[in-house]
Each structure stands twice: as structure tokens, then as C-alpha cells.
Amino acid sequence: MARAIMIQGTGSNVGKSLLVAGLARALLHRGLSPLPFKPQNMSNNAAVTEDGGEIGRAQALQARAAGVAPHTDMNPVLLKPETETGAQVVVQGRRMAPVEARDYGAMRDRLMPRVLESFQRLAARADIVLVEGAGSPAEVNLRARDIANMGFARAAGVPVVLVGDIDRGGVIAQIVGTHAVLDAGDRAMIRGFAINRFRGDVRLFDGGLPVIERATGWPSLGVVPWFTEAWRLPAEDVLDIASRPGDGIRIAVPRLPRIANFDDLDPLAAEPGVSVDIIEPGRPLPGDAALVLLPGSKATVADLAAFRKAGWDVDLAAHIRRGGHVLGLCGGYQMLGTEIADPDGIEGAPGRVAGLGHLDVRTTLGPEKRLSLVQATYRPTGDRVSGYEIHLGRTEGADRARGWLDIGGRSEGAASASGRVMGSYLHGLFSDDGFRAAYLARLGAVSGLAYEDGVEETLDALAAHLETHLDIDALLAMAAEI
């Protein structure tokens, strides 16, 4: 019979995803069969699964840490923000109609059975299910419609370990305050707590642990120091990529309001000879960039308008005149064309808008979403490329005749006559060392990085880190049979 334990946090971005990934790898090393599970995630950084759906990319990394392929049951509800107040709802990997935030709570009774269904299927094939919460259980104003934290924990009978982030400051208040605002039933689900992201000598917090234990009655599972190699793992937040500039050539990435599937940037950011610079609105695209990379977008038409509002269209034209290279991926590829038509009103009112005009292609958006894992060949060198497609729309035009990828005999992508402006729907291609080295060579950079090997080594190091600083035996003892 499988067991389960849930990792909840005192807030968003306290390191829950990384802890679950590290625990999954640590338990795999112990000979167990762990599986990750997150009832509800909110992210535009999605992964395509072998069963033809999509889940949050953090759960895909956790699956990798557990030594299994990602599956839609690992993240049965995925919210993909499209506007400030609305999001697309993906249930068990399948896209549903967009919903406004004010209306989402009414979907709880429809979604919870699907969440529990996915959880039980995972439990049938695991020794232990590692469940990740979302946000904080202390948001008691949302408790009645919760499926992500205590709502799930109580419905499924899964005990909880609460994690606080000491790097933010006030970690005692984070944990004791959570204890104070929870009702008795929710409070009883928490079996222990842990402190994450400690910088410096952890012995300096020896006096803090008893304070929390006395105030809450919960035992401590340990103080986990800052894991310095975390940047080597695929980032969940695009800003985590921006914090690690390297040496050598500069790649500029305009930060679109609805930037999506930016995992393309992780292997580039890991290159010692590359500096990935995330450009916020208000900053011009840098004149010394070797490459401007236009990333994916969850709302291409709206993000194109934001791109122009930031003045980046002028900067991009100047970059091309200077002989710079441009790569558009998915939504960025669509923006580089001459026109984006939306006859069915997929992204708003029906109509069409002019693209940036740097590729002679036109895109028509439609209701059918393409989700597929792909094996391709980079035509200039013959390097094999593994990636995925996740997009709405079809792109056609003269520059498609210069497609630079081959997918089973089908030409993919487009390129300008000069070859310096390129676009494709294929995500994830930079994870392949051969393609990445060949593409960077066009920009004057040399790559000797074995990216995927580095990810595996870092997951192993993370597991060892948690074995040293977290009482995993106690955590396993807290897990409940399900």
C-alpha cells in the first residue's frame, strides 16, 4: 500500500518544488518508487507529457528526479494566466475554456473529484506520493474553495509538513502565524515543519527551533541550507534565469507579460560563454546583444502589443540592421511574421494585427491546440533534436521554404533570406548539446557543456543535500497509508 506526505509552504516561492524534487531523488536512491503530485499549479511554463497533455514544468522536473516520465496525473489542474484576471484551465492535461478568477471558486466541486482521481491512480503505482501544495494554507479567506492545500490534504487524508523560507526573514512568524490562523481541523493535518534556504551557519538558528516547537507543538525536521547549485536546474520563474549572467556573448530576451515555456533559456543560461539577459519593460534591447530571442507567449496578440509599447520593435529593427541575429520560438515566431489573424476570437475580439514583419510568414490562430513530443533533425548539421510543440495556430508563407528543422520529412520553421532571422514552433531544442553548440557557433560562441548530464548531477547533489540536513526518516514516518 502506498503512502503519501504533503509539502506545504508558508507562502509562494519558499522552495517547495525544489524540496519535492530533491526528496524524490533521495527516495529513489533509497530504493523506493516515489511519484510527485501537485493538485493545482499556476504557471505558463508547461511541459508536454507522453500521454499527450500538459502539466507544470516543475512537476516534469520532479518526475525526472523520481526516474519516471511526466504524466498528466501529476498535475491534474493547471492554471495558465492569459489576462490580469483570467486564466485558461487545463484539467488532466486537456485545455478547457478560459475562466475569470472571480468564477474559478465555483468550479471546486467539479475539479476536486478529478484531482482525487489522478491522485489515486498515482498511488496505485508508487511506494510514496510526494504532494506539493500551492501558495499558503494561511490564506484562510480562500479555504472554502481550496483544492491545492488543506482542502486536498483533508479530502485525501494526507499529512502535511510545513516549510518556511528563512531567506525572506521572519520565519518564526511565518510558521507560528500559520498555526494561529488555521482552524483546528486543518492545524491537525500538520505533523512537523522545516526551515528552508538558510544562508551561513545553521547553528545560529538553534535557538529558533524550540520557540516554534513550543508555540505550535510541531516537531522540527531540520534547517536546510541554501542549495547553491539550484540554478543548474530548469527554472520555474523566468527571473531566476536572469540572476546568473555569464561571460562571452549576450542573449537578450524581452520579458513579455505572458511569457510562456521559457525552458528554452535554461541550457543557454548554463553555458559559461553565454549571458542571458532578461529585459524588463522600460529597458531598451541592448545594442551589443549577439542574439535577440523572442520567447513563447500565452497571449501572442496582447504580448505583441506590449512589445511595441515598450519600444522594442524599434530596437529589434535596429538590431537586425546592425547584423544581429533573431530567434523567435512559438509565440515569438508568430510575432516575427507579417500578420497574426484571429478569426475566431481565441485571444480576444476577432480580427487581425500586423506582425513585426521580419519573416515572410502569416499566422492564423484556431481553437485546436497542438501538443506533441517531437524528434527532429537540424538540417544544416544533421544534429538530432528532441523537443515539443505546444501552440495554437498555423503559420504559412514564403520563408517557410527555408525551414531549418526536419520532423519526419516535414519541414519546420522559417528563416529570412539572410538566415539571421529564424523562427520555429519547437521548444526544448537547446537541451540537445549538438544543436546548441552548432547554433552558438553561428553567434561566435563555443559550447562544451553536457547540459542533461549536469541536470542529473545536480539532482543527485540536491538529494545528498537533503539527506544531510533534513530528517527524511522522520518525514517518512509521518507519511500516511492511502
JSON list of C-alpha atoms in Angstrom, two decimals, residues 300-414:
[
{"chain": "A", "resi": 300, "resn": "THR", "atom": "CA", "xyz": [0.55, 36.37, -28.52]},
{"chain": "A", "resi": 301, "resn": "VAL", "atom": "CA", "xyz": [-1.55, 39.29, -29.78]},
{"chain": "A", "resi": 302, "resn": "ALA", "atom": "CA", "xyz": [-1.56, 41.06, -26.41]},
{"chain": "A", "resi": 303, "resn": "ASP", "atom": "CA", "xyz": [2.16, 40.44, -25.90]},
{"chain": "A", "resi": 304, "resn": "LEU", "atom": "CA", "xyz": [2.90, 41.78, -29.38]},
{"chain": "A", "resi": 305, "resn": "ALA", "atom": "CA", "xyz": [1.12, 45.00, -28.40]},
{"chain": "A", "resi": 306, "resn": "ALA", "atom": "CA", "xyz": [3.17, 45.12, -25.19]},
{"chain": "A", "resi": 307, "resn": "PHE", "atom": "CA", "xyz": [6.36, 44.54, -27.21]},
{"chain": "A", "resi": 308, "resn": "ARG", "atom": "CA", "xyz": [5.55, 47.59, -29.34]},
{"chain": "A", "resi": 309, "resn": "LYS", "atom": "CA", "xyz": [4.52, 49.68, -26.34]},
{"chain": "A", "resi": 310, "resn": "ALA", "atom": "CA", "xyz": [7.95, 49.04, -24.80]},
{"chain": "A", "resi": 311, "resn": "GLY", "atom": "CA", "xyz": [9.60, 50.35, -27.99]},
{"chain": "A", "resi": 312, "resn": "TRP", "atom": "CA", "xyz": [11.25, 47.01, -28.60]},
{"chain": "A", "resi": 313, "resn": "ASP", "atom": "CA", "xyz": [10.01, 46.86, -32.18]},
{"chain": "A", "resi": 314, "resn": "VAL", "atom": "CA", "xyz": [12.27, 49.83, -32.99]},
{"chain": "A", "resi": 315, "resn": "ASP", "atom": "CA", "xyz": [15.17, 48.26, -31.09]},
{"chain": "A", "resi": 316, "resn": "LEU", "atom": "CA", "xyz": [14.71, 44.95, -32.87]},
{"chain": "A", "resi": 317, "resn": "ALA", "atom": "CA", "xyz": [14.74, 46.56, -36.31]},
{"chain": "A", "resi": 318, "resn": "ALA", "atom": "CA", "xyz": [17.96, 48.37, -35.40]},
{"chain": "A", "resi": 319, "resn": "HIS", "atom": "CA", "xyz": [19.49, 45.13, -34.11]},
{"chain": "A", "resi": 320, "resn": "ILE", "atom": "CA", "xyz": [18.75, 43.43, -37.44]},
{"chain": "A", "resi": 321, "resn": "ARG", "atom": "CA", "xyz": [20.18, 46.36, -39.43]},
{"chain": "A", "resi": 322, "resn": "ARG", "atom": "CA", "xyz": [23.41, 46.04, -37.44]},
{"chain": "A", "resi": 323, "resn": "GLY", "atom": "CA", "xyz": [23.67, 42.39, -38.50]},
{"chain": "A", "resi": 324, "resn": "GLY", "atom": "CA", "xyz": [22.31, 40.86, -35.28]},
{"chain": "A", "resi": 325, "resn": "HIS", "atom": "CA", "xyz": [20.59, 37.50, -35.09]},
{"chain": "A", "resi": 326, "resn": "VAL", "atom": "CA", "xyz": [16.97, 36.93, -34.03]},
{"chain": "A", "resi": 327, "resn": "LEU", "atom": "CA", "xyz": [15.24, 33.71, -32.98]},
{"chain": "A", "resi": 328, "resn": "GLY", "atom": "CA", "xyz": [11.52, 33.51, -32.34]},
{"chain": "A", "resi": 329, "resn": "LEU", "atom": "CA", "xyz": [10.08, 30.43, -30.64]},
{"chain": "A", "resi": 330, "resn": "CYS", "atom": "CA", "xyz": [6.37, 29.61, -30.72]},
{"chain": "A", "resi": 331, "resn": "GLY", "atom": "CA", "xyz": [4.60, 32.90, -29.89]},
{"chain": "A", "resi": 332, "resn": "GLY", "atom": "CA", "xyz": [7.81, 34.78, -30.67]},
{"chain": "A", "resi": 333, "resn": "TYR", "atom": "CA", "xyz": [7.88, 33.07, -34.06]},
{"chain": "A", "resi": 334, "resn": "GLN", "atom": "CA", "xyz": [4.32, 34.22, -34.76]},
{"chain": "A", "resi": 335, "resn": "MET", "atom": "CA", "xyz": [5.21, 37.81, -33.81]},
{"chain": "A", "resi": 336, "resn": "LEU", "atom": "CA", "xyz": [8.11, 37.90, -36.27]},
{"chain": "A", "resi": 337, "resn": "GLY", "atom": "CA", "xyz": [5.76, 37.35, -39.22]},
{"chain": "A", "resi": 338, "resn": "THR", "atom": "CA", "xyz": [3.78, 39.87, -41.23]},
{"chain": "A", "resi": 339, "resn": "GLU", "atom": "CA", "xyz": [0.35, 39.17, -39.73]},
{"chain": "A", "resi": 340, "resn": "ILE", "atom": "CA", "xyz": [-1.49, 37.33, -36.97]},
{"chain": "A", "resi": 341, "resn": "ALA", "atom": "CA", "xyz": [-5.15, 36.60, -37.72]},
{"chain": "A", "resi": 342, "resn": "ASP", "atom": "CA", "xyz": [-7.60, 35.58, -35.02]},
{"chain": "A", "resi": 343, "resn": "PRO", "atom": "CA", "xyz": [-10.87, 35.00, -36.86]},
{"chain": "A", "resi": 344, "resn": "ASP", "atom": "CA", "xyz": [-12.49, 33.03, -34.02]},
{"chain": "A", "resi": 345, "resn": "GLY", "atom": "CA", "xyz": [-11.57, 35.46, -31.24]},
{"chain": "A", "resi": 346, "resn": "ILE", "atom": "CA", "xyz": [-9.30, 32.95, -29.48]},
{"chain": "A", "resi": 347, "resn": "GLU", "atom": "CA", "xyz": [-7.32, 35.72, -27.78]},
{"chain": "A", "resi": 348, "resn": "GLY", "atom": "CA", "xyz": [-9.98, 38.42, -27.65]},
{"chain": "A", "resi": 349, "resn": "ALA", "atom": "CA", "xyz": [-12.08, 40.19, -30.25]},
{"chain": "A", "resi": 350, "resn": "PRO", "atom": "CA", "xyz": [-11.90, 38.56, -33.72]},
{"chain": "A", "resi": 351, "resn": "GLY", "atom": "CA", "xyz": [-9.58, 40.37, -36.10]},
{"chain": "A", "resi": 352, "resn": "ARG", "atom": "CA", "xyz": [-6.04, 40.58, -37.39]},
{"chain": "A", "resi": 353, "resn": "VAL", "atom": "CA", "xyz": [-2.94, 42.54, -36.44]},
{"chain": "A", "resi": 354, "resn": "ALA", "atom": "CA", "xyz": [0.29, 43.34, -38.25]},
{"chain": "A", "resi": 355, "resn": "GLY", "atom": "CA", "xyz": [3.31, 41.38, -37.09]},
{"chain": "A", "resi": 356, "resn": "LEU", "atom": "CA", "xyz": [6.84, 42.71, -36.79]},
{"chain": "A", "resi": 357, "resn": "GLY", "atom": "CA", "xyz": [7.48, 41.87, -40.44]},
{"chain": "A", "resi": 358, "resn": "HIS", "atom": "CA", "xyz": [10.92, 40.27, -40.15]},
{"chain": "A", "resi": 359, "resn": "LEU", "atom": "CA", "xyz": [9.77, 36.92, -41.53]},
{"chain": "A", "resi": 360, "resn": "ASP", "atom": "CA", "xyz": [7.56, 36.48, -44.58]},
{"chain": "A", "resi": 361, "resn": "VAL", "atom": "CA", "xyz": [5.01, 34.26, -42.83]},
{"chain": "A", "resi": 362, "resn": "ARG", "atom": "CA", "xyz": [1.44, 34.72, -41.62]},
{"chain": "A", "resi": 363, "resn": "THR", "atom": "CA", "xyz": [-0.24, 33.01, -38.68]},
{"chain": "A", "resi": 364, "resn": "THR", "atom": "CA", "xyz": [-3.90, 32.11, -38.26]},
{"chain": "A", "resi": 365, "resn": "LEU", "atom": "CA", "xyz": [-4.97, 31.25, -34.73]},
{"chain": "A", "resi": 366, "resn": "GLY", "atom": "CA", "xyz": [-7.52, 28.49, -34.28]},
{"chain": "A", "resi": 367, "resn": "PRO", "atom": "CA", "xyz": [-9.19, 26.53, -31.49]},
{"chain": "A", "resi": 368, "resn": "GLU", "atom": "CA", "xyz": [-7.18, 23.32, -31.96]},
{"chain": "A", "resi": 369, "resn": "LYS", "atom": "CA", "xyz": [-4.11, 23.09, -29.73]},
{"chain": "A", "resi": 370, "resn": "ARG", "atom": "CA", "xyz": [-1.09, 21.12, -30.87]},
{"chain": "A", "resi": 371, "resn": "LEU", "atom": "CA", "xyz": [0.56, 19.15, -28.07]},
{"chain": "A", "resi": 372, "resn": "SER", "atom": "CA", "xyz": [3.25, 16.68, -29.04]},
{"chain": "A", "resi": 373, "resn": "LEU", "atom": "CA", "xyz": [6.70, 15.41, -28.18]},
{"chain": "A", "resi": 374, "resn": "VAL", "atom": "CA", "xyz": [8.94, 15.70, -31.23]},
{"chain": "A", "resi": 375, "resn": "GLN", "atom": "CA", "xyz": [12.14, 14.21, -32.62]},
{"chain": "A", "resi": 376, "resn": "ALA", "atom": "CA", "xyz": [13.66, 16.45, -35.28]},
{"chain": "A", "resi": 377, "resn": "THR", "atom": "CA", "xyz": [16.84, 16.99, -37.27]},
{"chain": "A", "resi": 378, "resn": "TYR", "atom": "CA", "xyz": [18.66, 20.31, -37.56]},
{"chain": "A", "resi": 379, "resn": "ARG", "atom": "CA", "xyz": [19.12, 20.49, -41.31]},
{"chain": "A", "resi": 380, "resn": "PRO", "atom": "CA", "xyz": [22.38, 22.49, -41.53]},
{"chain": "A", "resi": 381, "resn": "THR", "atom": "CA", "xyz": [24.35, 19.95, -39.47]},
{"chain": "A", "resi": 382, "resn": "GLY", "atom": "CA", "xyz": [22.21, 16.81, -39.22]},
{"chain": "A", "resi": 383, "resn": "ASP", "atom": "CA", "xyz": [22.15, 17.03, -35.40]},
{"chain": "A", "resi": 384, "resn": "ARG", "atom": "CA", "xyz": [19.23, 15.26, -33.76]},
{"chain": "A", "resi": 385, "resn": "VAL", "atom": "CA", "xyz": [16.94, 17.43, -31.65]},
{"chain": "A", "resi": 386, "resn": "SER", "atom": "CA", "xyz": [14.33, 16.42, -29.07]},
{"chain": "A", "resi": 387, "resn": "GLY", "atom": "CA", "xyz": [11.63, 18.92, -28.24]},
{"chain": "A", "resi": 388, "resn": "TYR", "atom": "CA", "xyz": [7.92, 19.55, -28.00]},
{"chain": "A", "resi": 389, "resn": "GLU", "atom": "CA", "xyz": [5.18, 21.60, -29.62]},
{"chain": "A", "resi": 390, "resn": "ILE", "atom": "CA", "xyz": [2.51, 23.37, -27.57]},
{"chain": "A", "resi": 391, "resn": "HIS", "atom": "CA", "xyz": [0.66, 26.03, -29.51]},
{"chain": "A", "resi": 392, "resn": "LEU", "atom": "CA", "xyz": [-2.48, 27.31, -31.17]},
{"chain": "A", "resi": 393, "resn": "GLY", "atom": "CA", "xyz": [-2.33, 28.43, -34.78]},
{"chain": "A", "resi": 394, "resn": "ARG", "atom": "CA", "xyz": [-0.87, 27.58, -38.15]},
{"chain": "A", "resi": 395, "resn": "THR", "atom": "CA", "xyz": [1.92, 29.53, -39.83]},
{"chain": "A", "resi": 396, "resn": "GLU", "atom": "CA", "xyz": [2.48, 29.68, -43.60]},
{"chain": "A", "resi": 397, "resn": "GLY", "atom": "CA", "xyz": [4.42, 31.88, -46.03]},
{"chain": "A", "resi": 398, "resn": "ALA", "atom": "CA", "xyz": [7.39, 32.18, -48.33]},
{"chain": "A", "resi": 399, "resn": "ASP", "atom": "CA", "xyz": [10.06, 31.99, -45.62]},
{"chain": "A", "resi": 400, "resn": "ARG", "atom": "CA", "xyz": [8.74, 28.58, -44.64]},
{"chain": "A", "resi": 401, "resn": "ALA", "atom": "CA", "xyz": [10.60, 27.36, -47.72]},
{"chain": "A", "resi": 402, "resn": "ARG", "atom": "CA", "xyz": [13.75, 27.88, -45.65]},
{"chain": "A", "resi": 403, "resn": "GLY", "atom": "CA", "xyz": [12.62, 25.63, -42.81]},
{"chain": "A", "resi": 404, "resn": "TRP", "atom": "CA", "xyz": [15.66, 24.64, -40.78]},
{"chain": "A", "resi": 405, "resn": "LEU", "atom": "CA", "xyz": [14.27, 21.60, -38.98]},
{"chain": "A", "resi": 406, "resn": "ASP", "atom": "CA", "xyz": [13.01, 18.31, -40.34]},
{"chain": "A", "resi": 407, "resn": "ILE", "atom": "CA", "xyz": [10.33, 16.39, -38.43]},
{"chain": "A", "resi": 408, "resn": "GLY", "atom": "CA", "xyz": [9.70, 13.03, -40.07]},
{"chain": "A", "resi": 409, "resn": "GLY", "atom": "CA", "xyz": [10.06, 14.51, -43.54]},
{"chain": "A", "resi": 410, "resn": "ARG", "atom": "CA", "xyz": [8.04, 17.62, -42.67]},
{"chain": "A", "resi": 411, "resn": "SER", "atom": "CA", "xyz": [9.79, 20.97, -42.86]},
{"chain": "A", "resi": 412, "resn": "GLU", "atom": "CA", "xyz": [9.52, 23.03, -39.66]},
{"chain": "A", "resi": 413, "resn": "GLY", "atom": "CA", "xyz": [10.41, 26.65, -39.04]},
{"chain": "A", "resi": 414, "resn": "ALA", "atom": "CA", "xyz": [11.22, 29.60, -41.24]}
]
